[in-house]
Every structure is written in structure tokens, then in C-alpha cells.
PDB file of C-alpha atoms in Angstrom:
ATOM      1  CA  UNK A   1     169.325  44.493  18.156  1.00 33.00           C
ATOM      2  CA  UNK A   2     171.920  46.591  16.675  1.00 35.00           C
ATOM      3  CA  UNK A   3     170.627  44.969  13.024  1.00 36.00           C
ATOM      4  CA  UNK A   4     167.415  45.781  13.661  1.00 34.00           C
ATOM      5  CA  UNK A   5     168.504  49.629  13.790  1.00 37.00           C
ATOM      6  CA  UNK A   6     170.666  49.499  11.440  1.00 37.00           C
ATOM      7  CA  UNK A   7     168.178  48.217   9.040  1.00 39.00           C
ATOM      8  CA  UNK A   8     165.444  50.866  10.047  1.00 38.00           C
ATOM      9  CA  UNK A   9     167.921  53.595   9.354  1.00 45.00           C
ATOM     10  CA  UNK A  10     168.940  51.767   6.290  1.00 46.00           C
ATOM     11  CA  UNK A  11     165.010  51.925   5.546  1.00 57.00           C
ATOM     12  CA  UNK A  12     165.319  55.648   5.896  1.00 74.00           C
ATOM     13  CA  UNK A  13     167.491  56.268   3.533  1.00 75.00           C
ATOM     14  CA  UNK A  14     166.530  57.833  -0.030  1.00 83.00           C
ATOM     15  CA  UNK A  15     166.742  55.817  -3.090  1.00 86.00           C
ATOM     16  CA  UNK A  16     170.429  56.047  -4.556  1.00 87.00           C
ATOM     17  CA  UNK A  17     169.170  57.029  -7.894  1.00 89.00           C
ATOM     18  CA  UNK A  18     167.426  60.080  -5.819  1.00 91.00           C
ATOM     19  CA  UNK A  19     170.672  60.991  -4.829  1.00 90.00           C
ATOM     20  CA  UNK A  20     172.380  60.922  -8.265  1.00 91.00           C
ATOM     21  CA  UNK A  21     169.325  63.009  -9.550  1.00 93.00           C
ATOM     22  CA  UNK A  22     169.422  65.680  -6.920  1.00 93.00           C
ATOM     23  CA  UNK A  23     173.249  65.866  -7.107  1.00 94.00           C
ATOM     24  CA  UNK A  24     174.917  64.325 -10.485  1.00 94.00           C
ATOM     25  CA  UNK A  25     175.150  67.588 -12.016  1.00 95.00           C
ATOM     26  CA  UNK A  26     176.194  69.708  -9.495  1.00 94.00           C
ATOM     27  CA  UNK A  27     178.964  66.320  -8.960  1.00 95.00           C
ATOM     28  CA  UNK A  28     179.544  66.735 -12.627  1.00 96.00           C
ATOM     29  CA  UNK A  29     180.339  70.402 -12.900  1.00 94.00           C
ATOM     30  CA  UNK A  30     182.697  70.192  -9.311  1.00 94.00           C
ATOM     31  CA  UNK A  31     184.865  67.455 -11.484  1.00 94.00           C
ATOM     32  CA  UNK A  32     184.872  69.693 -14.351  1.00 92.00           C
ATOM     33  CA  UNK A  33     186.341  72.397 -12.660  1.00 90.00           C
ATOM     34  CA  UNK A  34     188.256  70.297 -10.400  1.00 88.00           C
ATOM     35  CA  UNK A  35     189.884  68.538 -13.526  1.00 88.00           C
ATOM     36  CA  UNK A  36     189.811  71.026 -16.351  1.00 84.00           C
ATOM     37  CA  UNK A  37     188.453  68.743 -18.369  1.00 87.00           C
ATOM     38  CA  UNK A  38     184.843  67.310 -19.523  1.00 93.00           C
ATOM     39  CA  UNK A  39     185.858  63.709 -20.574  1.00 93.00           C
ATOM     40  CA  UNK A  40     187.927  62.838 -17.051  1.00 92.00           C
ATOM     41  CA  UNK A  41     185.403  64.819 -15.185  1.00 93.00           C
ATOM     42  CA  UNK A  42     182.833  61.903 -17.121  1.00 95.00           C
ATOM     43  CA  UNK A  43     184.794  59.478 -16.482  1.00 94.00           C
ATOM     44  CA  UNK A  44     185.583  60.663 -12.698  1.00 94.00           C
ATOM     45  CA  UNK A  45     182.091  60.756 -12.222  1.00 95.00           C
ATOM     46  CA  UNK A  46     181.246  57.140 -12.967  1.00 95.00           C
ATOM     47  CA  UNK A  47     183.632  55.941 -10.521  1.00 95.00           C
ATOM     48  CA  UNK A  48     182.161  58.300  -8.152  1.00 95.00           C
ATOM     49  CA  UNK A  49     178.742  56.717  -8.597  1.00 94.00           C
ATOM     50  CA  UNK A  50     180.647  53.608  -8.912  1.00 93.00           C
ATOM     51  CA  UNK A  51     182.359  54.004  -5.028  1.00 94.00           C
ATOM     52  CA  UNK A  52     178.864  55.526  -3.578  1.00 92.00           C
ATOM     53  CA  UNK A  53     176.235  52.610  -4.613  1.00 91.00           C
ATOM     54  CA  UNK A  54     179.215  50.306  -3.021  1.00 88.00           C
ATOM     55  CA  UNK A  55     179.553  51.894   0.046  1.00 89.00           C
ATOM     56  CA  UNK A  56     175.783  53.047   0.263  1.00 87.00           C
ATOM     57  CA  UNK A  57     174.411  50.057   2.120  1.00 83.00           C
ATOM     58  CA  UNK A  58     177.168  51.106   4.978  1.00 84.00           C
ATOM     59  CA  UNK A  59     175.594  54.858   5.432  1.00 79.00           C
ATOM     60  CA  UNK A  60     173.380  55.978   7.702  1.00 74.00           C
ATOM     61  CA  UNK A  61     169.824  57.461   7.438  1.00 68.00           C
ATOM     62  CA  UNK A  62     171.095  60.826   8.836  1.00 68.00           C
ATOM     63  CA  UNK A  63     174.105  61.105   6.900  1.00 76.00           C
ATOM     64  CA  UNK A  64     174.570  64.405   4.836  1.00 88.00           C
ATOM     65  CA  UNK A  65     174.255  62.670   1.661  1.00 90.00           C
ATOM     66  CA  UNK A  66     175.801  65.458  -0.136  1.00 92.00           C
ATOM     67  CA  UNK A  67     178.987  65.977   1.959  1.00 92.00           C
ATOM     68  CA  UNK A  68     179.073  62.166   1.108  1.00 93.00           C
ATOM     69  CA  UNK A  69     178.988  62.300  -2.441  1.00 94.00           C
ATOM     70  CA  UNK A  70     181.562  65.389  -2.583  1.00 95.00           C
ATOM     71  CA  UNK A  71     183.796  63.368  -0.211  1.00 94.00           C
ATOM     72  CA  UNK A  72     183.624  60.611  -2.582  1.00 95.00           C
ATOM     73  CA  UNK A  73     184.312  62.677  -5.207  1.00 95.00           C
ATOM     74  CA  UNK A  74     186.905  64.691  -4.025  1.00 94.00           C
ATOM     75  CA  UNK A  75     189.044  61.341  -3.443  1.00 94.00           C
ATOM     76  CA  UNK A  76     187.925  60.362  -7.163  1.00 94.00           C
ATOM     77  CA  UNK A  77     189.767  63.179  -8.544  1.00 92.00           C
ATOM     78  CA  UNK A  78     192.908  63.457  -6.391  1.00 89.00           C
ATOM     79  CA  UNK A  79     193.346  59.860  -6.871  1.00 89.00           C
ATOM     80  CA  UNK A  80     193.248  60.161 -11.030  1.00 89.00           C
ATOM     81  CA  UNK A  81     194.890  63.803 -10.712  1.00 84.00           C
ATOM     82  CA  UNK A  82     197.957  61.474  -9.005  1.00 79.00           C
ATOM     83  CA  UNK A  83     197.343  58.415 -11.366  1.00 78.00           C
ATOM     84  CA  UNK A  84     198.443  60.384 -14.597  1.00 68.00           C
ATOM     85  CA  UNK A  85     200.720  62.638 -12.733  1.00 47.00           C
ATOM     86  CA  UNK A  86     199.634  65.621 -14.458  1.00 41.00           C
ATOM     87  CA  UNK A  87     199.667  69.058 -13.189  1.00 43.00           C
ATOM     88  CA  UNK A  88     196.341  70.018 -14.220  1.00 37.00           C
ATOM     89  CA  UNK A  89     194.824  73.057 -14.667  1.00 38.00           C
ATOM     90  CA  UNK A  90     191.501  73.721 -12.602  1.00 35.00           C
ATOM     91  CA  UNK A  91     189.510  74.987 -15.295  1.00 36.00           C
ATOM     92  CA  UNK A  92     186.633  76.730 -14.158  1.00 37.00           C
ATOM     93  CA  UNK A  93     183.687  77.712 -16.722  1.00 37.00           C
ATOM     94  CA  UNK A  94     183.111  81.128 -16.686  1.00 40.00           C
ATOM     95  CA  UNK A  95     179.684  82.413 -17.000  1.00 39.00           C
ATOM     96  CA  UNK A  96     178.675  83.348 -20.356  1.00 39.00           C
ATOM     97  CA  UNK A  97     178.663  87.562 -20.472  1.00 41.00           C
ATOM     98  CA  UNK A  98     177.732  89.661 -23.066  1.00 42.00           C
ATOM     99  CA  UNK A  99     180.437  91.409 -23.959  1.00 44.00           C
ATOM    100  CA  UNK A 100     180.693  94.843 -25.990  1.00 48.00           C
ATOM    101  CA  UNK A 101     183.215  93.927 -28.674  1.00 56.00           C
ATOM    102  CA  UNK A 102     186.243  91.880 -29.217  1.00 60.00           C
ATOM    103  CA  UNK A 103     188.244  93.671 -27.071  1.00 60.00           C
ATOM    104  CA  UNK A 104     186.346  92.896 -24.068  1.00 63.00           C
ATOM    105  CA  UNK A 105     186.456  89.264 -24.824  1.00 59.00           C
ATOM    106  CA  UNK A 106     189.869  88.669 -25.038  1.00 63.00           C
ATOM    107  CA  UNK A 107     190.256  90.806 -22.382  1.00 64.00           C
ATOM    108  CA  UNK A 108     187.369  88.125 -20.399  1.00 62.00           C
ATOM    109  CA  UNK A 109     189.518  85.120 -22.121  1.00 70.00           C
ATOM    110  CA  UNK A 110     192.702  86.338 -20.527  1.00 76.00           C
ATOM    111  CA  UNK A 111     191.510  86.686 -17.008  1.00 73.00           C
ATOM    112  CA  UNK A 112     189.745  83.280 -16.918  1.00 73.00           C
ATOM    113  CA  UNK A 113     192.987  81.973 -18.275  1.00 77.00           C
ATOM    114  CA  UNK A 114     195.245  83.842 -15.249  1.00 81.00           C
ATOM    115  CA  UNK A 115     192.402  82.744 -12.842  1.00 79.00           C
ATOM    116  CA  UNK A 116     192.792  79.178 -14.333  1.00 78.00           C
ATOM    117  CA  UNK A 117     196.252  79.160 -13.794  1.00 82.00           C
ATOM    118  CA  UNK A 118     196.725  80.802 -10.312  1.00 84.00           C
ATOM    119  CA  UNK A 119     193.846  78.035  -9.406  1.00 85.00           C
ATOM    120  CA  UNK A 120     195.846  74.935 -10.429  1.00 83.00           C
ATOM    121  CA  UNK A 121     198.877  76.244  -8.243  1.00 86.00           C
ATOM    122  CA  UNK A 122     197.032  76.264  -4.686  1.00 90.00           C
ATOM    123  CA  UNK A 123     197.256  73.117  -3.059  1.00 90.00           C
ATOM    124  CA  UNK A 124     194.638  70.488  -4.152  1.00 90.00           C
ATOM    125  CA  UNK A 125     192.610  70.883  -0.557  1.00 92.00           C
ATOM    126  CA  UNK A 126     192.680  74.825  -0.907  1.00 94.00           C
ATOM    127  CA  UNK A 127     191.393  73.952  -4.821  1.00 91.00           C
ATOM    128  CA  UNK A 128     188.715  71.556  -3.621  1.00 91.00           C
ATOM    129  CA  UNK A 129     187.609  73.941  -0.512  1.00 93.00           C
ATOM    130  CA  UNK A 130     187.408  76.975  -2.696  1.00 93.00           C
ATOM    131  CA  UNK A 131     185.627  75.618  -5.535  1.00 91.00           C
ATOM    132  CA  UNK A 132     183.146  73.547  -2.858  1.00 92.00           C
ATOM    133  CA  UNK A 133     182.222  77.208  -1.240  1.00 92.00           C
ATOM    134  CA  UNK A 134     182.035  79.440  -3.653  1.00 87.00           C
ATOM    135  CA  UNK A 135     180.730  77.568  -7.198  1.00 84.00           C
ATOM    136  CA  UNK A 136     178.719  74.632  -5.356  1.00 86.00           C
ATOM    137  CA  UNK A 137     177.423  76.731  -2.149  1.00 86.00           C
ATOM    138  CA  UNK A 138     178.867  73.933   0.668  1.00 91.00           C
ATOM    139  CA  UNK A 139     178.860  75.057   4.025  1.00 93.00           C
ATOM    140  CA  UNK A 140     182.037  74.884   5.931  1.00 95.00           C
ATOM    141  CA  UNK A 141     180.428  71.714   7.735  1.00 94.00           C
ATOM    142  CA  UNK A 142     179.766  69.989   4.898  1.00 92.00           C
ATOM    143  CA  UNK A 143     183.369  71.115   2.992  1.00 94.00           C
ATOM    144  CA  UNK A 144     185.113  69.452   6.502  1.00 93.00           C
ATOM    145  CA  UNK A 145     183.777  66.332   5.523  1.00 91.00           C
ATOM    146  CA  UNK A 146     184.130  66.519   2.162  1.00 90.00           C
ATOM    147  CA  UNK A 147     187.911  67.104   2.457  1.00 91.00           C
ATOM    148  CA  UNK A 148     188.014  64.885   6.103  1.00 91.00           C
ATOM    149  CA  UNK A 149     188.781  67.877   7.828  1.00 94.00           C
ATOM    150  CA  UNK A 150     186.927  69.871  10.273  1.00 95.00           C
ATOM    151  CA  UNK A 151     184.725  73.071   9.851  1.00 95.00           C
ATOM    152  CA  UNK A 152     187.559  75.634  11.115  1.00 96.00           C
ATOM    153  CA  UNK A 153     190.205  73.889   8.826  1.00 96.00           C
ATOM    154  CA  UNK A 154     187.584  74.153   5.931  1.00 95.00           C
ATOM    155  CA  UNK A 155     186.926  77.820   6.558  1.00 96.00           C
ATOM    156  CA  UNK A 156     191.304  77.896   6.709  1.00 96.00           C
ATOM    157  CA  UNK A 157     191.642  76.164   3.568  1.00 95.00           C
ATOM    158  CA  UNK A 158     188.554  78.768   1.990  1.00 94.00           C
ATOM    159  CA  UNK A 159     190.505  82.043   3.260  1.00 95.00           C
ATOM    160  CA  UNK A 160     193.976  80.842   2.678  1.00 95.00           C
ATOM    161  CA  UNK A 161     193.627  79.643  -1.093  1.00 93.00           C
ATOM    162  CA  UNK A 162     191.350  83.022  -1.659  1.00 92.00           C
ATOM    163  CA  UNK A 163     194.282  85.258  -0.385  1.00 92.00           C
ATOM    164  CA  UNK A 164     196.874  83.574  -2.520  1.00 91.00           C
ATOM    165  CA  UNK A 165     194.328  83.803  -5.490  1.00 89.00           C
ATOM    166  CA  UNK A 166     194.467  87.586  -4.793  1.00 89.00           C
ATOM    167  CA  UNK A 167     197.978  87.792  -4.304  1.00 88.00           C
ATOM    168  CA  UNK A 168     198.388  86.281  -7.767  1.00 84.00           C
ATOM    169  CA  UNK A 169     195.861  87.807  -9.181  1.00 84.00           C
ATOM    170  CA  UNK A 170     196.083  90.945  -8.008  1.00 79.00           C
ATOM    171  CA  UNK A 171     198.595  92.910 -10.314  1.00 59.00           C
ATOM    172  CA  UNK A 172     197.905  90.864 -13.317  1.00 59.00           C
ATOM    173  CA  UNK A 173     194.560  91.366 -13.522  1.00 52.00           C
ATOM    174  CA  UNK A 174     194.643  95.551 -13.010  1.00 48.00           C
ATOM    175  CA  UNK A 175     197.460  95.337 -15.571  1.00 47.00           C
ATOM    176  CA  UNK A 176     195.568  93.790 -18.216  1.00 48.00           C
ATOM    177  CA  UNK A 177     192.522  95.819 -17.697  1.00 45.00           C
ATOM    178  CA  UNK A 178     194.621  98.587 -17.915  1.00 44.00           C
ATOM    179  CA  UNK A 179     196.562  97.468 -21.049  1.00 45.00           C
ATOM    180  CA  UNK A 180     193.755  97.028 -22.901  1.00 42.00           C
ATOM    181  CA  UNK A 181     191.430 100.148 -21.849  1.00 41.00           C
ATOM    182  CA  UNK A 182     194.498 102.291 -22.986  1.00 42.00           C
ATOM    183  CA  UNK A 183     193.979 100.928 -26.757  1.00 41.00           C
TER     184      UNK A 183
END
């Protein structure tokens, strides 16, 4: 009996490649930004897909799918992030602005740069949770099982990383603003 349900949920379940449709390139840009790099974030990504279509068979029909899949790849990249023993940078890509002249560019280049950097020194869960809210739109349910952690600690991870973002950020940023509107 319990195969029988098990294989009726298992008949509930999307297709796999429906699941790597709906959510490769959201996976894709999470590793980017996780990584600071395209070709690991590639690379990451395979082994993602890799790890999922192995394990899919073992999920259930009502499984968030998505929390799943960031879980997955969450472990991807801390796992090659401790592999090559590199401090990398979290890069994440800024959103292309129009910007008025040079000045304003470098001035955009620079604060993606200190925002960069400030990123890759929180803690890799405080990394994963901020980048899961705020760039891929995860509710704190879905983050807690992403990072194996529950909603509150999610939410934690969110606020805590975010306030050391702004304590880092804070001064550097106004100064350079004001450095360069002075010229």
C-alpha cells in the first residue's frame, strides 16, 4: 500500500524538464551571483540538474519544487565555493541604467564594486538568504528550506546580512557620491 501512494504522488509530479524550464534561469542567475562568475555558475548548474533528476524519483507530488531546486543549488555552490577554497566575490549584475555621462558610471561601477565586496564578506547563509529574497523573490518559507533552516531563521539571516550590508555600506557609499558630485 504505501507503493501504491507513493507511485500516485510520483504520478503527480511535473515532468523534470518542466521544472528546469520554469526555473533554469532564474537557477542560473542565483549561481551567478552566488559565485561571481558565469563559467562556475555553468558549470554549478549542471551538477545542480545533475543532483535533482537523481534525487527526483524520491520527491513528493506536493513538494515545493522550487525551494527544492534552490536547496540543491545552494549546496552546489557552497560545496565548489569550499572545493577551490577561494574567497569569492558575490558578484551581483547590476541592472543596466542609463547614465548621464562618464562620471556617473564610474561613479555606478564603484558602488557595485563596494556592494560586491561587502557581499562576499557576510557569511555564505546570510549571502544565499539575501540574494534568495531580494533578486529571486523567495518567501521566507521557501528560503528555510532552501538553506535547511526554518522560516524565522530565514527572515534572521535576511535582516542580519542586510544590516551589516548597511553598516558597510553606509559611509562609503555617501562618500563617493559626495566625492564625485563635488567635481
Amino acid at each position: 500500500m504505501i507503493n501504491r501512494n507513493f507511485n500516485k504522488s510520483a504520478d503527480q509530479r511535473p515532468p523534470f524538464t518542466d521544472l528546469l524550464e520554469k526555473y533554469g534561469r532564474e537557477l542560473y542567475a542565483y549561481l551567478v551571483r552566488m559565485l561571481g562568475n558565469q563559467q562556475d555558475a555553468e558549470d554549478c548548474l549542471q551538477d545542480t540538474y545533475l543532483r535533482a533528476l537523481g534525487a527526483f524519483e524520491r520527491t513528493w507530488s506536493e513538494s515545493n519544487y522550487r525551494a527544492w531546486l534552490y536547496k540543491i543549488a545552494t549546496n552546489v555552490a557552497r560545496t565548489h565555493l569550499q572545493k577551490h577554497q577561494r574567497d569569492e566575490r558575490a558578484a551581483m549584475e547590476g541592472e543596466h541604467q542609463i547614465m548621464a555621462g562618464p562620471q556617473e558610471a564610474l561613479l555606478h561601477k564603484e558602488q557595485v564594486h563596494l556592494v560586491v565586496a561587502a557581499m562576499a564578506r557576510l557569511s555564505f547563509r546570510q549571502r544565499s538568504a539575501i540574494l534568495l529574497r531580494k533578486y529571486n523573490e523567495l518567501t521566507y518559507e521557501e528560503i528555510g528550506q532552501a538553506l535547511d533552516c526554518t522560516p524565522e531563521t530565514a527572515r534572521a539571516h535576511v535582516y542580519q546580512g542586510i544590516k551589516k550590508l548597511k553598516e558597510k555600506l553606509g559611509d562609503s557609499i555617501s562618500a563617493k557620491g559626495k566625492s564625485h558630485a563635488s567635481r
